Coordinates of C-alpha atoms in Angstrom, one line a residue:
M239 CA 80.5 87.9 210.9
S240 CA 76.7 88.1 210.1
K241 CA 76.0 85.7 213.1
S242 CA 77.7 88.1 215.5
V243 CA 75.9 91.1 214.0
N244 CA 72.7 89.2 214.2
R245 CA 73.1 88.5 217.8
R246 CA 74.0 92.1 218.7
L247 CA 71.0 93.3 216.6
K248 CA 68.7 90.9 218.6
K249 CA 70.1 92.2 221.8
N250 CA 69.5 95.8 220.8
H251 CA 66.0 94.9 219.7
E252 CA 65.2 93.5 223.2
L253 CA 66.6 96.5 224.8
V254 CA 64.6 98.9 222.8
S255 CA 61.4 96.8 223.3
R256 CA 62.1 96.9 227.1
L257 CA 62.6 100.7 226.9
I258 CA 59.3 101.2 225.1
A259 CA 57.4 99.1 227.6
K260 CA 59.0 101.1 230.4
R261 CA 58.1 104.4 228.7
Q262 CA 54.5 103.3 228.0
G263 CA 54.0 102.5 231.6
S264 CA 55.2 105.8 232.8
K265 CA 53.1 108.9 233.5
G266 CA 53.4 111.6 231.0
Y267 CA 55.5 109.8 228.3
D268 CA 56.4 111.7 225.2
P269 CA 54.4 110.2 222.3
L270 CA 56.9 111.5 219.8
M271 CA 59.8 109.8 221.6
L272 CA 57.8 106.6 221.8
G273 CA 57.1 106.8 218.0
E274 CA 60.9 107.2 217.3
L275 CA 61.7 104.2 219.7
K276 CA 59.2 102.1 217.8
K277 CA 60.7 103.1 214.4
T278 CA 64.1 102.2 215.7
R279 CA 62.8 98.8 216.9
L280 CA 61.2 98.1 213.5
S281 CA 64.4 99.1 211.7
I282 CA 66.4 96.7 213.7
K283 CA 63.8 93.9 213.2
D284 CA 64.0 94.6 209.4
R285 CA 67.8 94.3 209.5
I286 CA 67.6 91.0 211.4
A287 CA 65.2 89.6 208.8
R288 CA 67.4 90.6 206.0
I289 CA 70.4 89.0 207.7
E290 CA 68.5 85.7 208.3
A291 CA 67.1 85.6 204.8
A292 CA 70.7 86.1 203.3
E293 CA 71.9 83.3 205.6
R294 CA 69.1 80.9 204.5
H295 CA 69.8 81.9 200.8
H296 CA 73.5 81.1 201.2
A297 CA 73.2 78.0 203.4
P298 CA 74.6 74.8 201.8
A299 CA 71.8 72.3 200.7
F300 CA 72.4 68.9 202.3

């Protein structure tokens, strides 16, 4: 299950990153909205890191 969640989170991270880039490139962007998008992107990145750390921790040792 965590692999599908991780894939979905990575997709969402990429989508938010694209939205941030698009907003930064536009005239008159809202800095507060941009800040919220960046917080969201960071939150997603943190969740991905936690999932990957848990997967490494529970991976069988060969």
